[in-house]
Coordinates of C-alpha atoms and ligand atoms in Angstrom, one line a residue:
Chain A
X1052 CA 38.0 -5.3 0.9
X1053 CA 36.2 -5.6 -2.5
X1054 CA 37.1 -3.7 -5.5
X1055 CA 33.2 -3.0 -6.0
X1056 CA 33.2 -1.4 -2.8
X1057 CA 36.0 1.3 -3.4
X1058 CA 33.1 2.5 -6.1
X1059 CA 31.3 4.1 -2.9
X1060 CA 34.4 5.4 -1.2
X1061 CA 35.8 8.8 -0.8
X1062 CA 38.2 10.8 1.0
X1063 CA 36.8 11.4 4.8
X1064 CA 38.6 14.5 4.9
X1065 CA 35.3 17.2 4.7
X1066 CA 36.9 20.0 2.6
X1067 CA 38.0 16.9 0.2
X1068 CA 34.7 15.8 -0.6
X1069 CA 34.0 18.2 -3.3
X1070 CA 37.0 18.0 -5.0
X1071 CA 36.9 15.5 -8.0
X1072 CA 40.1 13.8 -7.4
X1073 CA 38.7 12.6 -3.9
X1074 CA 37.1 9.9 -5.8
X1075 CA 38.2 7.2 -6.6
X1076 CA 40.8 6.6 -3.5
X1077 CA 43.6 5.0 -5.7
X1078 CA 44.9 1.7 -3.7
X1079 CA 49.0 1.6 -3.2
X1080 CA 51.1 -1.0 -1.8
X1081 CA 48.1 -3.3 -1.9
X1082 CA 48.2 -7.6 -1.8
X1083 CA 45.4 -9.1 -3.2
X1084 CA 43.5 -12.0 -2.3
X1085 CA 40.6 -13.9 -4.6
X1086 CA 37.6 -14.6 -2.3
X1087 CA 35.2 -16.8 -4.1
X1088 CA 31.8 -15.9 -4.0
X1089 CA 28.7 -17.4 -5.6
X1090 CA 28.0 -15.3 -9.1
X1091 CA 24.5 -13.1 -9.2
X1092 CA 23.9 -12.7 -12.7
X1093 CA 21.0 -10.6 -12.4
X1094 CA 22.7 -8.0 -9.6
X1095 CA 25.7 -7.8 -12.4
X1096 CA 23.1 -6.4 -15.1
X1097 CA 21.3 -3.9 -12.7
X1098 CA 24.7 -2.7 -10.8
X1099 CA 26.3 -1.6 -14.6
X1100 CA 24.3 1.6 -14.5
X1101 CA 25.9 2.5 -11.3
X1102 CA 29.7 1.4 -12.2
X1103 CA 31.8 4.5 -12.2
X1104 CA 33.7 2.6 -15.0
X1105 CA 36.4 5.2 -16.1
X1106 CA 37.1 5.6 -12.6
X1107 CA 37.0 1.2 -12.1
X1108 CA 39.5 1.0 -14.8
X1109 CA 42.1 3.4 -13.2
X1110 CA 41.9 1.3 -10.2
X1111 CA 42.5 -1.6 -12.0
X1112 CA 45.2 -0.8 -14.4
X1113 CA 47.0 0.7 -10.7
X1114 CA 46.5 -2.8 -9.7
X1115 CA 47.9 -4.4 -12.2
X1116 CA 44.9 -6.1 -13.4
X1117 CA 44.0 -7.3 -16.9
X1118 CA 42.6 -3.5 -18.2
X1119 CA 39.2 -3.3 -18.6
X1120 CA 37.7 -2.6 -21.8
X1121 CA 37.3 1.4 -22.5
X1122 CA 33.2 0.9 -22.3
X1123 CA 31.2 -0.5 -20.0
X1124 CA 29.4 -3.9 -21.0
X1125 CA 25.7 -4.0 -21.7
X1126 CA 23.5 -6.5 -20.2
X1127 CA 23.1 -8.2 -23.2
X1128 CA 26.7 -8.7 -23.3
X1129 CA 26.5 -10.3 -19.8
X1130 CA 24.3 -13.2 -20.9
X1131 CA 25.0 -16.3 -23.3
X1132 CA 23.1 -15.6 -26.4
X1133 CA 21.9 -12.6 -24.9
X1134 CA 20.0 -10.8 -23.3
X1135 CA 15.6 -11.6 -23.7
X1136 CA 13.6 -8.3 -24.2
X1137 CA 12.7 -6.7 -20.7
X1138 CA 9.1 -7.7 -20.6
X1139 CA 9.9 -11.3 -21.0
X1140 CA 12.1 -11.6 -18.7
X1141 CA 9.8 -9.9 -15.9
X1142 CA 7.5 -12.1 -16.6
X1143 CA 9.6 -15.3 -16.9
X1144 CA 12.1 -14.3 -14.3
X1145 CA 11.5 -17.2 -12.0
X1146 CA 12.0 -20.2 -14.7
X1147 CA 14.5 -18.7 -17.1
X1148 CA 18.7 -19.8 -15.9
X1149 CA 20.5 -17.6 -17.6
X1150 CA 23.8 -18.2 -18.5
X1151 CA 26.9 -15.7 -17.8
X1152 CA 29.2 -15.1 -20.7
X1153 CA 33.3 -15.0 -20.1
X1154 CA 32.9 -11.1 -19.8
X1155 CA 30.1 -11.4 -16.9
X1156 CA 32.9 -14.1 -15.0
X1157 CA 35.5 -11.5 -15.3
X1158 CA 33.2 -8.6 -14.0
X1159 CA 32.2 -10.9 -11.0
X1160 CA 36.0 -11.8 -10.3
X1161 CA 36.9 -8.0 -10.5
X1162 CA 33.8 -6.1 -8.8
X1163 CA 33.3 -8.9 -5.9
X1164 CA 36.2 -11.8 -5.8
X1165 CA 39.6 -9.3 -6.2
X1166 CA 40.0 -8.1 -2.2
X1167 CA 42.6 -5.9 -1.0
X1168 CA 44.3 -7.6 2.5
X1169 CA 46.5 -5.5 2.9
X1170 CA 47.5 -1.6 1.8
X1171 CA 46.8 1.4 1.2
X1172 CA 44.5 3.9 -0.2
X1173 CA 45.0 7.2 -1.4
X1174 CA 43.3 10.4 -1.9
X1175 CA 44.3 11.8 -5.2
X1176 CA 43.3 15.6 -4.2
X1177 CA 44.7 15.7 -0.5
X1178 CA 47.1 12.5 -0.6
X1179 CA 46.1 11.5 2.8
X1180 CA 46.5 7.7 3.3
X1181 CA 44.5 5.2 4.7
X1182 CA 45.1 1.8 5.6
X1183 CA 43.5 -1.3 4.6
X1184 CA 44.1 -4.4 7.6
X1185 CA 43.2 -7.9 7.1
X1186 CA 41.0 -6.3 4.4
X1187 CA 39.2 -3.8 6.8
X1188 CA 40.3 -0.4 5.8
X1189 CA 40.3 2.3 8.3
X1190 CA 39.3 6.4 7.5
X1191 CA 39.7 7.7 11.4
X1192 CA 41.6 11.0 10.9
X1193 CA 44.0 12.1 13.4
X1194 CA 41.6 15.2 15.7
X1195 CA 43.2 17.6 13.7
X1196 CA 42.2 16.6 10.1
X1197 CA 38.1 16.1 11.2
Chain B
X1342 CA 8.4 -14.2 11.8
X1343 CA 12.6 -14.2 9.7
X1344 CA 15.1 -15.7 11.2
X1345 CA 17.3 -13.2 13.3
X1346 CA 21.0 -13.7 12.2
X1347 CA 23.3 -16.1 14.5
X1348 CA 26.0 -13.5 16.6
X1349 CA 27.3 -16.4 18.6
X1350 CA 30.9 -15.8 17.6
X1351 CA 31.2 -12.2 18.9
X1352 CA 32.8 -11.7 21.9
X1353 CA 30.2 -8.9 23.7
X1354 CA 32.9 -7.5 26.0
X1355 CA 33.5 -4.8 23.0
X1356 CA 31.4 -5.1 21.0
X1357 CA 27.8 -4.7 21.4
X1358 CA 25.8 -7.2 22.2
X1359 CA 21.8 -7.0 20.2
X1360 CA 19.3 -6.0 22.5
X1361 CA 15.9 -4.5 22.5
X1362 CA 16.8 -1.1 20.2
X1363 CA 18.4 -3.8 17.6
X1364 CA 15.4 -6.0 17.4
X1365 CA 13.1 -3.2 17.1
X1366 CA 15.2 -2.3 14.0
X1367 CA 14.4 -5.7 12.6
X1368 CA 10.6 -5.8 13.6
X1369 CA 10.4 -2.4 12.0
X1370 CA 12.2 -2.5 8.4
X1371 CA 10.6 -6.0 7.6
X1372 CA 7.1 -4.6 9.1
X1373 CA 4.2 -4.9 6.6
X1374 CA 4.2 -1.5 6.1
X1375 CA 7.6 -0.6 5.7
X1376 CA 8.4 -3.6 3.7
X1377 CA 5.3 -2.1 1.1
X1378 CA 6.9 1.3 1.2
X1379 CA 10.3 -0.3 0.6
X1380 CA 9.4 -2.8 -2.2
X1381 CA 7.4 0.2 -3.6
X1382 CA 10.5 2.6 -3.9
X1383 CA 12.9 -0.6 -4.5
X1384 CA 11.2 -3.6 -5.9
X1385 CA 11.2 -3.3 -9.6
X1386 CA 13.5 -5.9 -10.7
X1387 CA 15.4 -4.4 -13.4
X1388 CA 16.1 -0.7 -11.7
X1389 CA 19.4 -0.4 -10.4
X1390 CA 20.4 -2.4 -7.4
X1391 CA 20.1 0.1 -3.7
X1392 CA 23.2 0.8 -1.3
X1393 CA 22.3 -0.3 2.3
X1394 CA 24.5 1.3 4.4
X1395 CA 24.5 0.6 8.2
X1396 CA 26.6 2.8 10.7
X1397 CA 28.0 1.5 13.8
X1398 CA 27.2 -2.1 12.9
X1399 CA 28.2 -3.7 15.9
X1400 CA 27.9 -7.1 15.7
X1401 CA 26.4 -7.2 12.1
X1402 CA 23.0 -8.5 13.7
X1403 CA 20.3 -5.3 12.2
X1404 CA 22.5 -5.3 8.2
X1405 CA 23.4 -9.2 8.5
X1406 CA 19.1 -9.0 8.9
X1407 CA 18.3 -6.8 5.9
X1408 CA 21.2 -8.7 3.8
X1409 CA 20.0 -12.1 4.3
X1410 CA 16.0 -11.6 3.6
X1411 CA 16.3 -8.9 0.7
X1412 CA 13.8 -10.4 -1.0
X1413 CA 11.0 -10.3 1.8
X1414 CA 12.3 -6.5 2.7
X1415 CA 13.4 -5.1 -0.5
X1416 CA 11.5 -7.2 -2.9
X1417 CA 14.8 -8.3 -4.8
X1418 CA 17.8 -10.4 -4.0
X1419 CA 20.2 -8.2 -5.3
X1420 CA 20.8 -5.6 -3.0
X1421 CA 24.1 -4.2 -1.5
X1422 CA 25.1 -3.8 1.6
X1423 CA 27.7 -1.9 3.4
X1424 CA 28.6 -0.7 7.1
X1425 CA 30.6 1.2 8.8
X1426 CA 31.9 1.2 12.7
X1427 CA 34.3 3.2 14.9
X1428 CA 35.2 0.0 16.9
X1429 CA 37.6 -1.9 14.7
X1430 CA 36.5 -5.0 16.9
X1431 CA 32.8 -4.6 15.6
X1432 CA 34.2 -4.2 11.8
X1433 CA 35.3 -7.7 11.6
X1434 CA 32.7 -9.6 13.7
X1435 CA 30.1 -8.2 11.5
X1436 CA 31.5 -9.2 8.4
X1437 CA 31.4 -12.6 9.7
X1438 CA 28.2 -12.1 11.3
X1439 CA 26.9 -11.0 8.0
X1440 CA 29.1 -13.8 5.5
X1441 CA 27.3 -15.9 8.2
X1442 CA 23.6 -15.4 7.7
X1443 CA 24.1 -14.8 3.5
X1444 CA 25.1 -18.9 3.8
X1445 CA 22.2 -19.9 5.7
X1446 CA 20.2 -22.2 2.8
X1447 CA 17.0 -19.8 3.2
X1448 CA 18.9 -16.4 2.7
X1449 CA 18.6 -13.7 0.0
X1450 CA 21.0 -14.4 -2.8
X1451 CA 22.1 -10.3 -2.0
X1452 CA 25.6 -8.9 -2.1
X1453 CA 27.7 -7.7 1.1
X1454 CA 30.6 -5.3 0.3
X1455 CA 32.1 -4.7 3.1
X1456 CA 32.6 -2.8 6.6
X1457 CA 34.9 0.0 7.0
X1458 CA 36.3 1.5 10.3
X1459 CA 35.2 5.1 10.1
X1460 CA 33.6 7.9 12.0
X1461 CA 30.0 8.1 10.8
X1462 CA 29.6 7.7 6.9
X1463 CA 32.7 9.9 6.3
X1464 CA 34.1 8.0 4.0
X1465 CA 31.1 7.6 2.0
X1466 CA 30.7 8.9 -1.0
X1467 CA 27.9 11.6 -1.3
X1468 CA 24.3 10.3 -2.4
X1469 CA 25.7 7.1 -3.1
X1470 CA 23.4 5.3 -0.3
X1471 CA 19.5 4.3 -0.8
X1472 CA 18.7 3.1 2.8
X1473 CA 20.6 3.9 5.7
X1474 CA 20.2 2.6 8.8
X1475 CA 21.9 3.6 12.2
X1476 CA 21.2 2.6 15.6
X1477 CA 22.9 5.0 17.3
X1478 CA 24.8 5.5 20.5
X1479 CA 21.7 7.2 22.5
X1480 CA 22.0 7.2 26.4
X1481 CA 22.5 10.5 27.8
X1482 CA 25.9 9.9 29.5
X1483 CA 29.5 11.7 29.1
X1484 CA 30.9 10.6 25.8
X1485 CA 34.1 9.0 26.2
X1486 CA 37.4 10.7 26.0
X1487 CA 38.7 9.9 22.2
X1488 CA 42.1 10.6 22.5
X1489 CA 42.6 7.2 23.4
X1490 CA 40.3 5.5 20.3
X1491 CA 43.7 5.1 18.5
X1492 CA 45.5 3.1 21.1
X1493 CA 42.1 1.3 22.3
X1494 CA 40.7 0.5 18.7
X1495 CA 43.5 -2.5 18.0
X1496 CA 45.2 -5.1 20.5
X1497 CA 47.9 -3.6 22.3
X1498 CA 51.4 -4.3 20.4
X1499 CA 52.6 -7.8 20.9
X1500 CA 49.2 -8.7 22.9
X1501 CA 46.3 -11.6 21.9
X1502 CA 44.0 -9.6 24.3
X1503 CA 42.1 -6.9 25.0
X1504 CA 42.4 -4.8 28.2
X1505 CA 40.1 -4.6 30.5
X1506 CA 40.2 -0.4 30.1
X1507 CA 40.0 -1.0 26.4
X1508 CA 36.6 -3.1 26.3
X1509 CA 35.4 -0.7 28.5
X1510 CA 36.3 2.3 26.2
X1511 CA 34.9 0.1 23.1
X1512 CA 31.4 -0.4 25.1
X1513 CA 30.9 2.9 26.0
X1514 CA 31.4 3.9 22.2
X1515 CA 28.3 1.8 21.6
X1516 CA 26.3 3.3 24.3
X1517 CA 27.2 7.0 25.4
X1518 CA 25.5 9.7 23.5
X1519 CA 26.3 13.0 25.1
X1520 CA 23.8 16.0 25.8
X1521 CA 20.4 14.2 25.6
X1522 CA 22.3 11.6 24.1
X1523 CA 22.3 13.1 21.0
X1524 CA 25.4 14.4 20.5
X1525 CA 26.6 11.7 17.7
X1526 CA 23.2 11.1 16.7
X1527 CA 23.0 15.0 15.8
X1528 CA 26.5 14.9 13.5
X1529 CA 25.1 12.0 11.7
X1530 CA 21.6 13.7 10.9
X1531 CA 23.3 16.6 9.6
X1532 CA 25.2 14.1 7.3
X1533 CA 22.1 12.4 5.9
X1534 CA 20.9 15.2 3.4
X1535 CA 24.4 14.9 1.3
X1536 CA 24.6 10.8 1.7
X1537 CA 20.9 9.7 0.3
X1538 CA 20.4 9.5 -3.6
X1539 CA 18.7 12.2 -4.3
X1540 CA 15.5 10.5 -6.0
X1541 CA 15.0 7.4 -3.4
X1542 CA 17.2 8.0 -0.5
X1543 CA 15.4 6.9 2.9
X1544 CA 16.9 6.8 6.1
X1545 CA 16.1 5.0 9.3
X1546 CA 17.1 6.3 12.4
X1547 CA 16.3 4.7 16.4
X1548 CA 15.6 7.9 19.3
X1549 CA 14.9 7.1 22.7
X1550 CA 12.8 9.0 24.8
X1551 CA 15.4 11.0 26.6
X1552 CA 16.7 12.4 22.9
X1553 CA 13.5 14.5 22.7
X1554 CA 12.5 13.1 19.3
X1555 CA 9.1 15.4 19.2
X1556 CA 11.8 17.8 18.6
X1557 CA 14.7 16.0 16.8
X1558 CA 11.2 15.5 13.9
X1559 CA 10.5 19.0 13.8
X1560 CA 14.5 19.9 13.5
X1561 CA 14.4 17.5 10.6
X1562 CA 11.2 19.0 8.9
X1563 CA 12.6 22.4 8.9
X1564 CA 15.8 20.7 6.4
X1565 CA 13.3 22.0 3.8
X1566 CA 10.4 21.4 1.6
X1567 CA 9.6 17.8 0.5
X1568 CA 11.6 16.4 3.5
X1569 CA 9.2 13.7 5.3
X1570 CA 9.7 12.3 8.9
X1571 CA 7.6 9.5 10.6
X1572 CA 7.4 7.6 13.5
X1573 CA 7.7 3.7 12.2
X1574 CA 8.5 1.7 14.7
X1575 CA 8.2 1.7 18.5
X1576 CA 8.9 -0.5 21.9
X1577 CA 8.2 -0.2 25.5
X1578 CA 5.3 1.6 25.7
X1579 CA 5.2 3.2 29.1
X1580 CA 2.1 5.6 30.1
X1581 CA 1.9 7.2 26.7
X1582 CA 5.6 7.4 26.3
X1583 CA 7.2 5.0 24.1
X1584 CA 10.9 4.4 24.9
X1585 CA 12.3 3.9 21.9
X1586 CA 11.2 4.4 18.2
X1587 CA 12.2 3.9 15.1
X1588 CA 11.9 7.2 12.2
X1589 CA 12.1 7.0 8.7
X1590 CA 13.3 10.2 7.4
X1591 CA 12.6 10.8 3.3
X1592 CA 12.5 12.9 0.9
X1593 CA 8.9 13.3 -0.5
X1594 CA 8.6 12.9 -4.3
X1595 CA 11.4 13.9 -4.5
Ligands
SAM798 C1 23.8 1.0 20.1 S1 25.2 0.2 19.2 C2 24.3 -0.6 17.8 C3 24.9 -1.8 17.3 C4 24.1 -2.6 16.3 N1 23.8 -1.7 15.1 C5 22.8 -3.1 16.9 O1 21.8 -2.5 16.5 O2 22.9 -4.0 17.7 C6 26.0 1.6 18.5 C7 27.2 1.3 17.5 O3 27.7 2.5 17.0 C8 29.1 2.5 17.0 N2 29.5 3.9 16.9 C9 29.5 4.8 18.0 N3 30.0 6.0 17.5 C10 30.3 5.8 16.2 C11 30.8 6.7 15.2 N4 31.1 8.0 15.5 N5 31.0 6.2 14.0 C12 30.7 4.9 13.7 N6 30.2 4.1 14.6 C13 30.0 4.5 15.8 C14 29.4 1.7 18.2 O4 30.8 1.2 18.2 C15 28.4 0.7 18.3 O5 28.8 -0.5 17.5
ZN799 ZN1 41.5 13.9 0.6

């Protein structure tokens, strides 16, 4: 299961939902794998806006992981030399290759490539845990928690 | 005509096999019309990318679909998708079915996430999701007796197989709706105002003829002002009665 995903991811638990600590679910026990996958440059840029970043960086400093830096990147930081005003690069979007920068290999390698096999996940208001199995994690609730 | 995604490694005695309600899902999201109202609400390259969720994937065929021709759909490569099914079977053979079709040379270059074994989209978090899509379990019929899902949703202990009780359990998941057959499809409407993002959230939804959907519409224009329901998609026109349809529920400017 991708990092990237666990930034759509709550606790299933109804009552849970609108308590802020349902989110993120904080992985425990977990073994990674890397899972390669070919880089999208321009999904990196337009997916920043969406990154719950304070809440990415708690997940990965749990994990482990290199920290993240305290702000999110901008686009222009995601692109060698740059990033070419908006316009342009509607217009030009076919013929331009843009090249990632270090920072845009290490988002891809956090957001899509880091997988959890095996684990578990946690909800930080309720502390109910789910399981993650040969990377599928499963949020069925015993009858008596739905 | 795009190419429907290759299921050939998913065993279809538990997970369900694509038939005439999943095609009509592809026919109708990469229609000419809802392809123009989807690039319309989607396609500007630089917005942010949109959440495709799918619930009860099955075998991956109808998100594998959407993932691998983005750009004819969505108008942009870089969308997400995500599913979610109660068979733990159908988790995995998606995932592959999906992986699958994003590796064909003429695929989108978009991004699969993953697909989680859940109930619904209960784990999802609320209007995180731009497009959902759900083809649900619709024949009137008993639903089947959960207390067993936990036992029947992973190989028995020590086993390489399935039972034979178990894949039945597993199909009739995919299948049995309850009361009109619209007992699961009902819990997961009520879900849908909290899970779409508030500004561009669209949902589409597959009703067969037995769930009433004159009425299941009106139900879901009475959630309140601005909320839009349409028929978008149909199949098997019978004497003025079309047998299933597809509806696309929205919320108008909002
Ligand atoms: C009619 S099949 C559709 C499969 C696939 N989407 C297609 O179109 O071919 C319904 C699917 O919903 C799943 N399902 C049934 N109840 C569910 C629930 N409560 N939560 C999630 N998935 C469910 C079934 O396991 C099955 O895979
Ligand atoms: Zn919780």
């Amino acid at each position: 299961m991708k990092l990237l995903t666990l930034n759509f991811l709550t606790c299933a638990i109804k009552t849970c939902k609108t308590q802020p600590a349902s989110f993120p679910l904080h992985p425990r026990d977990a073994e990674l794998e890397i899972v390669e996958t070919d880089m999208n440059l321009p999904f990196l840029k337009n997916i920043l806006p969406r990154l719950m970043w304070d809440e990415l960086r708690t997940i990965t400093s749990e994990l482990g992981l290199p920290d993240l830096p305290p702000t999110p990147p901008t686009r222009s930081n995601l692109v060698e030399g740059g990033e070419k005003d908006a316009v342009a690069e509607e217009e030009e979007q076919e013929e331009v290759v843009e090249e990632p920068t270090q920072t845009a290999k290490d988002l891809h390698r956090i957001l899509l490539e880091t997988c959890i096999k095996e684990g578990k996940l946690v909800c930080g208001a309720c502390g109910h845990e789910y399981k993650v199995m040969e990377g599928v994690a499963n949020f069925l609730l015993p009858g008596h928690l739905v | 005509m795009l190419p429907t995604p290759s299921t050939s490694h998913v065993c279809f005695d538990r997970v369900y096999e694509p038939a005439e309600d999943s095609y009509l899902l592809l026919d109708t999201i990469s229609s000419t019309s809802e392809a123009a109202f989807l690039q319309n609400r989607f396609g500007h390259v630089s917005s942010t990318p949109p959440l495709i969720l799918e619930v009860g994937v099955g075998s991956g065929v109808v998100l594998a679909f959407a993932a691998a021709n983005a750009r004819t759909i969505f108008g942009r490569n870089d969308v997400l998708t995500l599913g979610t099914d109660i068979n733990s079977f159908a988790c995995r053979a998606a995932s592959q079915t999906v992986s699958t079709a994003l590796r064909e040379p003429t695929s989108s270059s978009s991004i699969f996430l993953d697909v989680a074994n859940g109930d619904l989209a209960g784990s999802i978090r609320p209007h995180s999701v731009d497009v959902f899509i759900f083809n649900p379990p619709y024949v009137p019929a008993e639903l089947p007796d959960f207390s067993r899902h936990e036992n029947f949703n992973t190989l028995p202990a020590g086993q390489e197989k399935t039972t034979f009780d178990q894949d039945s359990y597993l199909l009739e998941l995919s299948y049995a709706g309850g009361a009109d057959g619209m007992v699961v499809t009902n819990r997961m409407l009520e879900q849908i105002p909290n899970l779409l993002d508030l500004k561009r959230g669209v949902a589409y939804v597959l009703l067969c003829a037995q769930n009433k959907p004159e009425e299941v519409k009106r139900h879901i224009t009475g959630w309140g002002p601005g909320w839009g329901v349409e028929t978008v998609g149909t199949s098997g026109r019978q004497a003025g009665w079309e047998k299933l349809q597809i509806v696309r529920i929205w919320k108008e400017g909002a």
